[in-house]
mmCIF file of C-alpha atoms and ligand atoms in Angstrom:
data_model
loop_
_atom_site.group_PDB
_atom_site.id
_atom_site.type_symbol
_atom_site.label_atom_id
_atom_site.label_comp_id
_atom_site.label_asym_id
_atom_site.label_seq_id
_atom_site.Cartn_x
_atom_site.Cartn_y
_atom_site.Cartn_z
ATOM 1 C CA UNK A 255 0.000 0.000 0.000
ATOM 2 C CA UNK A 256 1.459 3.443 -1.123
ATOM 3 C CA UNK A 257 0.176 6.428 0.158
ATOM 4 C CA UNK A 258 -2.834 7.412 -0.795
ATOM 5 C CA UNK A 259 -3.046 11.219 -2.857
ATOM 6 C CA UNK A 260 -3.869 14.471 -0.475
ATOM 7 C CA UNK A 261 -3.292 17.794 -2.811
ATOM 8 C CA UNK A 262 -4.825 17.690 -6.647
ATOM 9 C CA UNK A 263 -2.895 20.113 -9.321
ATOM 10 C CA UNK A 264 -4.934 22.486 -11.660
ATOM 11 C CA UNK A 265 -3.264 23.719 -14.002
ATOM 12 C CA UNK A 266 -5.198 26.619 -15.318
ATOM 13 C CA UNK A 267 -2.927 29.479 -16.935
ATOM 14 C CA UNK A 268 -3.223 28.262 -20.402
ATOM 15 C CA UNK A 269 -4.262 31.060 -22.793
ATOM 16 C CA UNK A 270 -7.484 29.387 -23.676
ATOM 17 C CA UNK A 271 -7.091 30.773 -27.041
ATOM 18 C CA UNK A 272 -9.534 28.528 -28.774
ATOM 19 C CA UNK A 273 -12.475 30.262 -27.057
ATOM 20 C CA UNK A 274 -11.590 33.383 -27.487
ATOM 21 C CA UNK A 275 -13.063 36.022 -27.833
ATOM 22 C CA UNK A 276 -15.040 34.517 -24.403
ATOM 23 C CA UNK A 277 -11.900 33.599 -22.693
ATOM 24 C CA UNK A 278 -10.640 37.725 -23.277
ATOM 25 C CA UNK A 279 -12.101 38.007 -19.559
ATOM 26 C CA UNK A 280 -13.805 34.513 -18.400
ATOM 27 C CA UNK A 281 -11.331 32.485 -18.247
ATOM 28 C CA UNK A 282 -12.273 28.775 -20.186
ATOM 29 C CA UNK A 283 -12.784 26.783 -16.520
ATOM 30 C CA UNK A 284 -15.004 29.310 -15.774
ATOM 31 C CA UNK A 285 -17.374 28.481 -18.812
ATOM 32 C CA UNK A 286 -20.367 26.520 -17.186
ATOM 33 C CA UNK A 287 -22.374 23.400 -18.130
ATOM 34 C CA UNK A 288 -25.849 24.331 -17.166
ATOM 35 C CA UNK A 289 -25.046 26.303 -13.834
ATOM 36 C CA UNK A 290 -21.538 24.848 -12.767
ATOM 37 C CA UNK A 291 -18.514 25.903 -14.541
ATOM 38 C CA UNK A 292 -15.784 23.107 -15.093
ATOM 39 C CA UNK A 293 -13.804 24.256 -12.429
ATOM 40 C CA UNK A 294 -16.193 23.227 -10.190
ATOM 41 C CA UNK A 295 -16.937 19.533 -11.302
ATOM 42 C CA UNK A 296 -12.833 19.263 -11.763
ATOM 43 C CA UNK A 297 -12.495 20.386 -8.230
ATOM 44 C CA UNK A 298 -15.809 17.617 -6.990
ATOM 45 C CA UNK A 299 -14.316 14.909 -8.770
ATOM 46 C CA UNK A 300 -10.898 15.919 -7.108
ATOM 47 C CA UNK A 301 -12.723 16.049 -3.017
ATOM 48 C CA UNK A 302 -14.743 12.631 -4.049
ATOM 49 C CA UNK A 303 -11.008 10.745 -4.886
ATOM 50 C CA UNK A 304 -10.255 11.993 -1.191
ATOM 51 C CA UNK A 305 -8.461 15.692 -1.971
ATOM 52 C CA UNK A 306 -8.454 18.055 0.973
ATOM 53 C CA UNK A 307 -5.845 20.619 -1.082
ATOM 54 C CA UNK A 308 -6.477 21.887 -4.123
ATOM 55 C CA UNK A 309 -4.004 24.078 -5.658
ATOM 56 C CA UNK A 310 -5.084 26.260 -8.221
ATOM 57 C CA UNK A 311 -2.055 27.637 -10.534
ATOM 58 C CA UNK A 312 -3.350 30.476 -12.367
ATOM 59 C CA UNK A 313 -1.589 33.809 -14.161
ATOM 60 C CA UNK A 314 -2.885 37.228 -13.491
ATOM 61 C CA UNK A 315 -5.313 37.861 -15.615
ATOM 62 C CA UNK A 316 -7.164 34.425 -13.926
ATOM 63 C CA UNK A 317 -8.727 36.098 -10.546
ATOM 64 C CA UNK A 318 -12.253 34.796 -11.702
ATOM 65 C CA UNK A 319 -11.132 31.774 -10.040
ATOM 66 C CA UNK A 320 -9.869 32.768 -7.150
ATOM 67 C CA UNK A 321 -13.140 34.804 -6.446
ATOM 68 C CA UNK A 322 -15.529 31.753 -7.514
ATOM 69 C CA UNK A 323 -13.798 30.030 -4.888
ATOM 70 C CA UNK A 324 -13.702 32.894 -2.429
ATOM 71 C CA UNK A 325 -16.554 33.375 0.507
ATOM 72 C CA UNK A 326 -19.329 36.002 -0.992
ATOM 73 C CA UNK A 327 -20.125 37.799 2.180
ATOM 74 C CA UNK A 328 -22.779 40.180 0.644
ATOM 75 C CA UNK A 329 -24.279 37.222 -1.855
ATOM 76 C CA UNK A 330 -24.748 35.076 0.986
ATOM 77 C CA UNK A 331 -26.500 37.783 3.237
ATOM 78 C CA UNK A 332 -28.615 38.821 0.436
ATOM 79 C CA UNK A 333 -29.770 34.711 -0.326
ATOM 80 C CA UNK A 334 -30.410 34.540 3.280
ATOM 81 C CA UNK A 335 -32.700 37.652 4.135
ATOM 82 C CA UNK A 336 -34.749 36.531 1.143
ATOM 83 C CA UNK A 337 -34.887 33.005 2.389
ATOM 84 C CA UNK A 338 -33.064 31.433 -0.588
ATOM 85 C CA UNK A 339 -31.715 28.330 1.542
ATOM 86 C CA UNK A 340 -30.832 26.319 -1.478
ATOM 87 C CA UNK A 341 -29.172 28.527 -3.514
ATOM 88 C CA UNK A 342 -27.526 30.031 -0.435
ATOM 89 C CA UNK A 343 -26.278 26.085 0.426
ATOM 90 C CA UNK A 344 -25.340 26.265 -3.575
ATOM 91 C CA UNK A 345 -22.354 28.754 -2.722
ATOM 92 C CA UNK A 346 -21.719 27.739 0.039
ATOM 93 C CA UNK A 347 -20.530 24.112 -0.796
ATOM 94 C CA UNK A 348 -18.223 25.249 -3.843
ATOM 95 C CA UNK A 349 -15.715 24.334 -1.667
ATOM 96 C CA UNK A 350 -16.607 22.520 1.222
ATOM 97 C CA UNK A 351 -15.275 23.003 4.811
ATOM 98 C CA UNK A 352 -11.792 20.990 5.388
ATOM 99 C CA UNK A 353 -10.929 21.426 1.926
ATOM 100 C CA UNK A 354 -7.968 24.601 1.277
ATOM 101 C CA UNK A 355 -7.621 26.374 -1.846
ATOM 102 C CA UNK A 356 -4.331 27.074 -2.198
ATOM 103 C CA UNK A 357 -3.134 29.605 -5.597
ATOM 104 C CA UNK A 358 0.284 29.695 -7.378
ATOM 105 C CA UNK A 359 0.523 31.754 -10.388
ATOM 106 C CA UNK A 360 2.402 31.105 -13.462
ATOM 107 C CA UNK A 361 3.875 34.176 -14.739
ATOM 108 C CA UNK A 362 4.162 33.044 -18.106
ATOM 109 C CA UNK A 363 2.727 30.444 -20.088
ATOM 110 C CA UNK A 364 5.343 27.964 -20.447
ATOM 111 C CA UNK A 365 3.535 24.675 -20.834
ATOM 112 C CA UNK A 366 1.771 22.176 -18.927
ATOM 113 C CA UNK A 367 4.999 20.970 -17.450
ATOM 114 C CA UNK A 368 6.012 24.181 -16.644
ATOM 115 C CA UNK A 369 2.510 24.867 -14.863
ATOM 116 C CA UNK A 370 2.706 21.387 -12.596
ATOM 117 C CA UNK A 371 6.693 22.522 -11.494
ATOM 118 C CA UNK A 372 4.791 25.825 -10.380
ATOM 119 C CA UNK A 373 3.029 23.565 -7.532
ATOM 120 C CA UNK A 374 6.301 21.910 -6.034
ATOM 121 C CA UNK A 375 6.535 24.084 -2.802
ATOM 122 C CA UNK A 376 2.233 23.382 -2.072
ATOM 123 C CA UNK A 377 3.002 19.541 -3.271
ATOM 124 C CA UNK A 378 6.453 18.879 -1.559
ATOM 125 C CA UNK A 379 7.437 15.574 -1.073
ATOM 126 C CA UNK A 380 4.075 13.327 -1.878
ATOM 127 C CA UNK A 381 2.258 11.799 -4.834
ATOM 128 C CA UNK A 382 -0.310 14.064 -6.058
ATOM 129 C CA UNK A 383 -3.012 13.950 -8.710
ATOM 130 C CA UNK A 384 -3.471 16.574 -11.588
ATOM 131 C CA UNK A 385 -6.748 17.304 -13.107
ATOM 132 C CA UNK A 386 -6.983 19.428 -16.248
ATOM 133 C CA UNK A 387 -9.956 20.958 -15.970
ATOM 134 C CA UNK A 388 -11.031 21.109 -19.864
ATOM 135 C CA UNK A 389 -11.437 17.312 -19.579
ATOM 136 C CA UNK A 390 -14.715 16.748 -17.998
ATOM 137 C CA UNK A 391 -15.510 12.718 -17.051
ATOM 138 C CA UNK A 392 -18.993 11.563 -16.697
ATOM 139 C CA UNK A 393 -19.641 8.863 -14.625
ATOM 140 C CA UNK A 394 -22.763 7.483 -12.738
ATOM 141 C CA UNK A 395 -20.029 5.140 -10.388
ATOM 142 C CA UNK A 396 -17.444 6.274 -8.743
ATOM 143 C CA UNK A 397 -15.098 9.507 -10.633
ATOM 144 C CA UNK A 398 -12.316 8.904 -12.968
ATOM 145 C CA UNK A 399 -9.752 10.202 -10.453
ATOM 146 C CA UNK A 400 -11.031 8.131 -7.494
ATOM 147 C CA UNK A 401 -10.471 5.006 -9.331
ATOM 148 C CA UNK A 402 -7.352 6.429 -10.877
ATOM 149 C CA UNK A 403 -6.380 6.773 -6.721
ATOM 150 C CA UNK A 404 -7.661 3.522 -5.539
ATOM 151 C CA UNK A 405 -5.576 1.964 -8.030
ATOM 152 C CA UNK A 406 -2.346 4.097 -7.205
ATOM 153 C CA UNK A 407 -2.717 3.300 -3.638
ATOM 154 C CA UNK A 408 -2.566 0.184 -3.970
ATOM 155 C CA UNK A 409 0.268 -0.610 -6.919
ATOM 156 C CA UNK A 410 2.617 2.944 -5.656
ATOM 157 C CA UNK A 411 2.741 3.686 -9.393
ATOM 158 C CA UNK A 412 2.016 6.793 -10.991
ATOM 159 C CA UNK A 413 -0.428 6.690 -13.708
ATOM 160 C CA UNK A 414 -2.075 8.274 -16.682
ATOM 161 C CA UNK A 415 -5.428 7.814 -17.778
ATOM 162 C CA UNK A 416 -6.587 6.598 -21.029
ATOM 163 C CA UNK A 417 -9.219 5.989 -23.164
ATOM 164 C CA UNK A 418 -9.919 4.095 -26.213
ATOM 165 C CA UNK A 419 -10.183 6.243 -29.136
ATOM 166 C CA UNK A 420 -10.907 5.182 -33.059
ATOM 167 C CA UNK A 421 -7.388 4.514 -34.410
ATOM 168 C CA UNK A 422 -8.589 7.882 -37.481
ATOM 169 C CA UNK A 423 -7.685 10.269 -34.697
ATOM 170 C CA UNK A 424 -4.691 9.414 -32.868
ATOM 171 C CA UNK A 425 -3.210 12.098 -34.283
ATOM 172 C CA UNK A 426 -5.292 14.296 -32.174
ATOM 173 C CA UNK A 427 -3.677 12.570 -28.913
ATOM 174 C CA UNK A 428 -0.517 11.344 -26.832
ATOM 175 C CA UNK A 429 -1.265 7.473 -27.182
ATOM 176 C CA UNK A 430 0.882 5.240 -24.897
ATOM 177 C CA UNK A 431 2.256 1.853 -25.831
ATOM 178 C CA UNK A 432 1.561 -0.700 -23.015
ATOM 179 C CA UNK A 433 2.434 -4.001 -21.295
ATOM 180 C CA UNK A 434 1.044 -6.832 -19.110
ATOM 181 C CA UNK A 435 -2.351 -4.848 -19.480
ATOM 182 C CA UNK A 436 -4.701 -6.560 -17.394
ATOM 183 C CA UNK A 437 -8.513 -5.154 -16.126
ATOM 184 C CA UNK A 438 -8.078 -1.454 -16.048
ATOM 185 C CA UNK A 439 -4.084 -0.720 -16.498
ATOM 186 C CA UNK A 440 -1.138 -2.037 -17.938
ATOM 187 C CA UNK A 441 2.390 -0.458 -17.666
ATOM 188 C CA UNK A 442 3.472 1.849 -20.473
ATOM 189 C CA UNK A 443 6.615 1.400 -22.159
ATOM 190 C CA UNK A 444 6.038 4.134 -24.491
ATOM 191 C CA UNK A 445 4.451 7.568 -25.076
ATOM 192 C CA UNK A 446 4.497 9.180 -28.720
ATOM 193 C CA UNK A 447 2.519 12.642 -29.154
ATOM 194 C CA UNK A 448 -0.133 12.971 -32.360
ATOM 195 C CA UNK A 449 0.960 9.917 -34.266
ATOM 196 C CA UNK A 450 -0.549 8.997 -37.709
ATOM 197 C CA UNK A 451 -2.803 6.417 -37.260
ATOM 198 C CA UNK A 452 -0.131 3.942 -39.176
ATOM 199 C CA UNK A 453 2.333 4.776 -36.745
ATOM 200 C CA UNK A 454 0.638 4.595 -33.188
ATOM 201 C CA UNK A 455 1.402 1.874 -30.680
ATOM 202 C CA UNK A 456 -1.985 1.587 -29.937
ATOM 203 C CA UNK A 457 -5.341 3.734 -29.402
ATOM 204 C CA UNK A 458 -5.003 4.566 -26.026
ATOM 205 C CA UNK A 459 -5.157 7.909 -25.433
ATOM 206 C CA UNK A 460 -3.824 9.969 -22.915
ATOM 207 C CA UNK A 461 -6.672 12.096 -21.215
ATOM 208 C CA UNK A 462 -6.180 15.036 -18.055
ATOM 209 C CA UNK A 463 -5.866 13.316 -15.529
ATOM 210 C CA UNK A 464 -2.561 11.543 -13.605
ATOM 211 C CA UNK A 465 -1.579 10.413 -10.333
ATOM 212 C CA UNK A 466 2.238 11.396 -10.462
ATOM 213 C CA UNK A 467 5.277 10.610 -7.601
ATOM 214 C CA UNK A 468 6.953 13.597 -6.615
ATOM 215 C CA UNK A 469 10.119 12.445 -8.645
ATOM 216 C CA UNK A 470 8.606 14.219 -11.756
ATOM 217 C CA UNK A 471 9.475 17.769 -10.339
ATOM 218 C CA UNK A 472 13.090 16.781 -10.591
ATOM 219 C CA UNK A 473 12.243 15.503 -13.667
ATOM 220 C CA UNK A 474 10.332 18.811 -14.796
ATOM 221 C CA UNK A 475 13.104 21.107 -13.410
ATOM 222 C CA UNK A 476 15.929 19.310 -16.087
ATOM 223 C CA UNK A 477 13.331 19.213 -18.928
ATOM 224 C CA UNK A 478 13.862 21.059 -21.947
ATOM 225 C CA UNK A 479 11.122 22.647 -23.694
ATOM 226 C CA UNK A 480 9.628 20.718 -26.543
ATOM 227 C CA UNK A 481 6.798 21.051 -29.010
ATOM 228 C CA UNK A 482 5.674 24.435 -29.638
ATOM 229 C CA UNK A 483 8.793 25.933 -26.929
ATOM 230 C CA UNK A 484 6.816 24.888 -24.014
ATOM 231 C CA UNK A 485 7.959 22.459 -21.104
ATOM 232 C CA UNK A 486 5.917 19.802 -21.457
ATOM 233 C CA UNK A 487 4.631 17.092 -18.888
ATOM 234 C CA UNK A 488 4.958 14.403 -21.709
ATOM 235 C CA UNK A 489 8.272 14.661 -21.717
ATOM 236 C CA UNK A 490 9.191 14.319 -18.127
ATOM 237 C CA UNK A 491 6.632 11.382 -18.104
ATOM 238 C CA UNK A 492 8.404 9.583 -20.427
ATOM 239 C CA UNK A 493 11.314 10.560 -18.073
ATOM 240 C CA UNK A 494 9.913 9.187 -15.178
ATOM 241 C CA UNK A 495 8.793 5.973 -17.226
ATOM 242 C CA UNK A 496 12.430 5.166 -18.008
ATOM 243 C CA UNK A 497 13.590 4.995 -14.014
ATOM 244 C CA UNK A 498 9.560 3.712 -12.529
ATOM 245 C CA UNK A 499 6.193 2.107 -12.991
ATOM 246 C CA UNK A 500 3.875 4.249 -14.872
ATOM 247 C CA UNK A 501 0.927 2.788 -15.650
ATOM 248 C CA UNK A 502 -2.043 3.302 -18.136
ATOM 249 C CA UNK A 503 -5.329 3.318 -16.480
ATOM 250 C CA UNK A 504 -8.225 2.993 -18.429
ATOM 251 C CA UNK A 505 -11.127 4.807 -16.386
ATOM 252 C CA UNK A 506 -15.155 3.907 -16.897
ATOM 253 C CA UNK A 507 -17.077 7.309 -17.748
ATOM 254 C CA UNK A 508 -17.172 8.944 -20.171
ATOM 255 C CA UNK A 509 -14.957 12.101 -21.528
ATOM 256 C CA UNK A 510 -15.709 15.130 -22.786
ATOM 257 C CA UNK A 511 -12.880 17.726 -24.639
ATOM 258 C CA UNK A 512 -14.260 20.579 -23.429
ATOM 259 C CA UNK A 513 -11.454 22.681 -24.358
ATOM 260 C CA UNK A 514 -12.993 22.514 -28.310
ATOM 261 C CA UNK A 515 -15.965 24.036 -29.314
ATOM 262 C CA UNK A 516 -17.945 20.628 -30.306
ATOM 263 C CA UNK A 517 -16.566 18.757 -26.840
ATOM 264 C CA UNK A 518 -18.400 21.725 -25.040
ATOM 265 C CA UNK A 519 -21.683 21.579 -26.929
ATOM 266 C CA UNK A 520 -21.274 17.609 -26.284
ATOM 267 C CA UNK A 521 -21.000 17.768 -22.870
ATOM 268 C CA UNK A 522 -23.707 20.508 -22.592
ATOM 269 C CA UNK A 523 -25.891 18.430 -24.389
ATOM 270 C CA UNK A 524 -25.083 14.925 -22.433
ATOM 271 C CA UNK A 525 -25.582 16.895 -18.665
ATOM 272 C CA UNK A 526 -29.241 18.734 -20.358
ATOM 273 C CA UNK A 527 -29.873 14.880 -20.802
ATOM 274 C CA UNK A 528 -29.027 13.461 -18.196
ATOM 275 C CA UNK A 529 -30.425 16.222 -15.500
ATOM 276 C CA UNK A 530 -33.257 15.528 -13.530
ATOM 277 C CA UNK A 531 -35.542 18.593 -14.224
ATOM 278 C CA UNK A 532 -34.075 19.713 -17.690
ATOM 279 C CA UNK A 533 -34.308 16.385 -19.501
ATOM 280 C CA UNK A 534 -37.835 16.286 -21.224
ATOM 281 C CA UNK A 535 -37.239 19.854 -22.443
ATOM 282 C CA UNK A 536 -33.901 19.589 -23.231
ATOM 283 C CA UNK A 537 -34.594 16.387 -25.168
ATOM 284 C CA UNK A 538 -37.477 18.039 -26.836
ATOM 285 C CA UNK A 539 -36.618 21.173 -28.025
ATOM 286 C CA UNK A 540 -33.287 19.054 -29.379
ATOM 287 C CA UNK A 541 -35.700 17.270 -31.431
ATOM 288 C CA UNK A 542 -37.477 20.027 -32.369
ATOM 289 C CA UNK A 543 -34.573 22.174 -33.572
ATOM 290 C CA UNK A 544 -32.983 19.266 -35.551
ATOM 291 C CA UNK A 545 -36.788 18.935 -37.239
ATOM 292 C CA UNK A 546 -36.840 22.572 -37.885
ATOM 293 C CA UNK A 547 -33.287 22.682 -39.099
ATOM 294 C CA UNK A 548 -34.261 19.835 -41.608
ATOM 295 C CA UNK A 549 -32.339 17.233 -40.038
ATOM 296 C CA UNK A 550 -34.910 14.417 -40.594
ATOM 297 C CA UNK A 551 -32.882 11.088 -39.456
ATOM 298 C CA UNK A 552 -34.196 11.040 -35.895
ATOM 299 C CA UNK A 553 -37.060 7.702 -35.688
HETATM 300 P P1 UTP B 789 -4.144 23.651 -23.577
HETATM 301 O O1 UTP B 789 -3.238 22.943 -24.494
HETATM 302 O O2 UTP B 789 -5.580 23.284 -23.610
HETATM 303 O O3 UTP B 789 -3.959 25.210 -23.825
HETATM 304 O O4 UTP B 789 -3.569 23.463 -22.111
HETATM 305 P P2 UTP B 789 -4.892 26.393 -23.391
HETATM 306 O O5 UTP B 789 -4.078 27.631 -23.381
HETATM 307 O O6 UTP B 789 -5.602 26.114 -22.097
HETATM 308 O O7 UTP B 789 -6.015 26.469 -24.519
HETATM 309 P P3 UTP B 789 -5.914 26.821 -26.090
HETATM 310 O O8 UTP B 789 -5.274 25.623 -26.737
HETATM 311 O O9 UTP B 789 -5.117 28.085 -26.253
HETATM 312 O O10 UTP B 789 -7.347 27.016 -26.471
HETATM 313 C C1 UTP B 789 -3.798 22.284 -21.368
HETATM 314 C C2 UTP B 789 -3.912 22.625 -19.900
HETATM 315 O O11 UTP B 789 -2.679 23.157 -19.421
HETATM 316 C C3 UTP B 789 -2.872 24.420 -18.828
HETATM 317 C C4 UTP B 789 -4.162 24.940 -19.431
HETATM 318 O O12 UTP B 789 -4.772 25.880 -18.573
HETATM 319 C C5 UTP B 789 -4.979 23.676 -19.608
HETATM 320 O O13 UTP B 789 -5.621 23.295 -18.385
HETATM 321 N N1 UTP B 789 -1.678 25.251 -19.114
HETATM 322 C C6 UTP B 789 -1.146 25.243 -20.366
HETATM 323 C C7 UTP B 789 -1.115 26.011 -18.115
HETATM 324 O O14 UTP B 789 -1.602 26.033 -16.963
HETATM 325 N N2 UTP B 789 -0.005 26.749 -18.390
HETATM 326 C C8 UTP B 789 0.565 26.751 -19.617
HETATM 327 O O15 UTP B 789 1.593 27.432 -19.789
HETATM 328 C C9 UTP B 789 -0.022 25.994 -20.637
#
């Protein structure tokens, strides 16, 4: 038995440049699904796998963040004079008590890698979990990260998750060549970024969310930066695969890349389905629209 994962990374400073103009001032975990913006479900799925710190590194222009996760004395007064105990419970439990936020900015965008170094001195000397928030995981069982945990506390190994995707668009992914895969995981010999489908080792994908050893800080801290000039945390994974145990672990839910346009209307689309009081409407005025747009394929 290893020890089981405390403090969950969030790497939020990227540019979000693919939602822009939104993500000019609302920064692209901020952007909801239905009423909760993907911080928030990031940050659940993070307290469910057994999180009580959650470290938040942001850049400058990010304080949305640190407000949505700061106490809002006059909101709260005004939802309790008017008696608005649920939605007063609603902001209340964004972060509930026992759990610290703790913030590290990035000054400058230097990669993913260069984001998860920023949390070494909140991390120190412990295995920790990463979540990128973009990369929402539906589940009706248990979250992607608490199995992810379960399975690190018990085999000590850092891990990566994956997910099966068709072998067309591997070169949309980091896809990681395995062994001994058995169940859920399998150890990973090999990581190659955006291979042609001819060329990939398999059609496992990596997806945002790891359960890393504390060695890949000193691994981060001698990595050079790679594709596009940016330190990146493939590269002092495949590090850290060379000298330990890294497994694959294939989670059950369901993922959705909210960080693209489609990936956001998806998972929009799947929670409107899925939620108790919105799903007739949602589910008919989808069928309505797809009738009025001409779409006529739906039985
Ligand atoms: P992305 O590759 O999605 O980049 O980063 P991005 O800037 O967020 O979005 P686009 O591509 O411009 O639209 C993956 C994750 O790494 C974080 C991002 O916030 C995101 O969670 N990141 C990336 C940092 O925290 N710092 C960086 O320097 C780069």
């Amino acid at each position: 038995m290893a020890a089981r994962i405390r403090k969950a990374v969030f790497p939020v400073a990227g540019l979000g440049t693919r939602f822009l103009p939104a993500t000019k001032t609302v920064p692209k975990e901020m952007l909801p699904i239905i009423d909760r913006p993907l911080i928030q479900y990031a940050v659940d799925e993070a307290i469910e796998a057994g999180c009580d710190t959650l470290v938040f590194v942001t850049n400058r222009y990010k304080h949305a963040v640190a407000d949505y996760f700061d106490k809002a004395y006059e909101l709260e007064q005004k939802l309790e004079r008017a008696g608005k105990t649920e939605q007063l419970e609603l902001i209340r439990n964004v972060l509930p008590r026992g759990v610290r936020a703790v913030f590290v900015t990035q000054t400058e965008a230097l990669g993913l890698g260069h984001a998860v170094l920023c949390a070494k001195p909140v991390v120190g000397d412990e295995p920790f979990a990463v979540i990128l928030p973009d990369d929402l995981i539906w589940n009706r069982g248990a979250g992607a990260l608490k199995q992810m945990a379960d399975a690190a506390e018990e085999s000590g190994a850092s891990m990566i998750a994956v997910q099966d995707v068709p072998r067309d668009k591997t070169g949309s992914y980091g896809i990681v060549a395995t062994e001994d895969f058995a169940e859920r995981q399998g150890r990973i010999t090999a990581m190659v970024e955006k291979p042609q489908p001819a060329d990939a080792p398999s059609t496992l994908a990596v997806v945002g969310r790891y359960v890393l050893n504390p060695r890949i800080f000193q691994l981060l801290e001698s990595t050079r930066p790679g594709a596009g000039g940016e330190i990146q945390l493939t590269d002092a994974i495949a590090a850290l695969l060379a000298e330990e145990t890294v497994n694959a672990y294939r989670f059950r839910g369901t993922r959705f890349d909210c960080g693209t346009h489609i990936g956001l209307i998806e998972a929009t689309i799947r929670y409107a389905l899925d939620h108790e009081k919105l799903s007739d409407a949602a589910s008919g005025l989808m069928q309505d629209a797809l009738r009025e747009m001409g779409v006529t394929e739906l039985q």
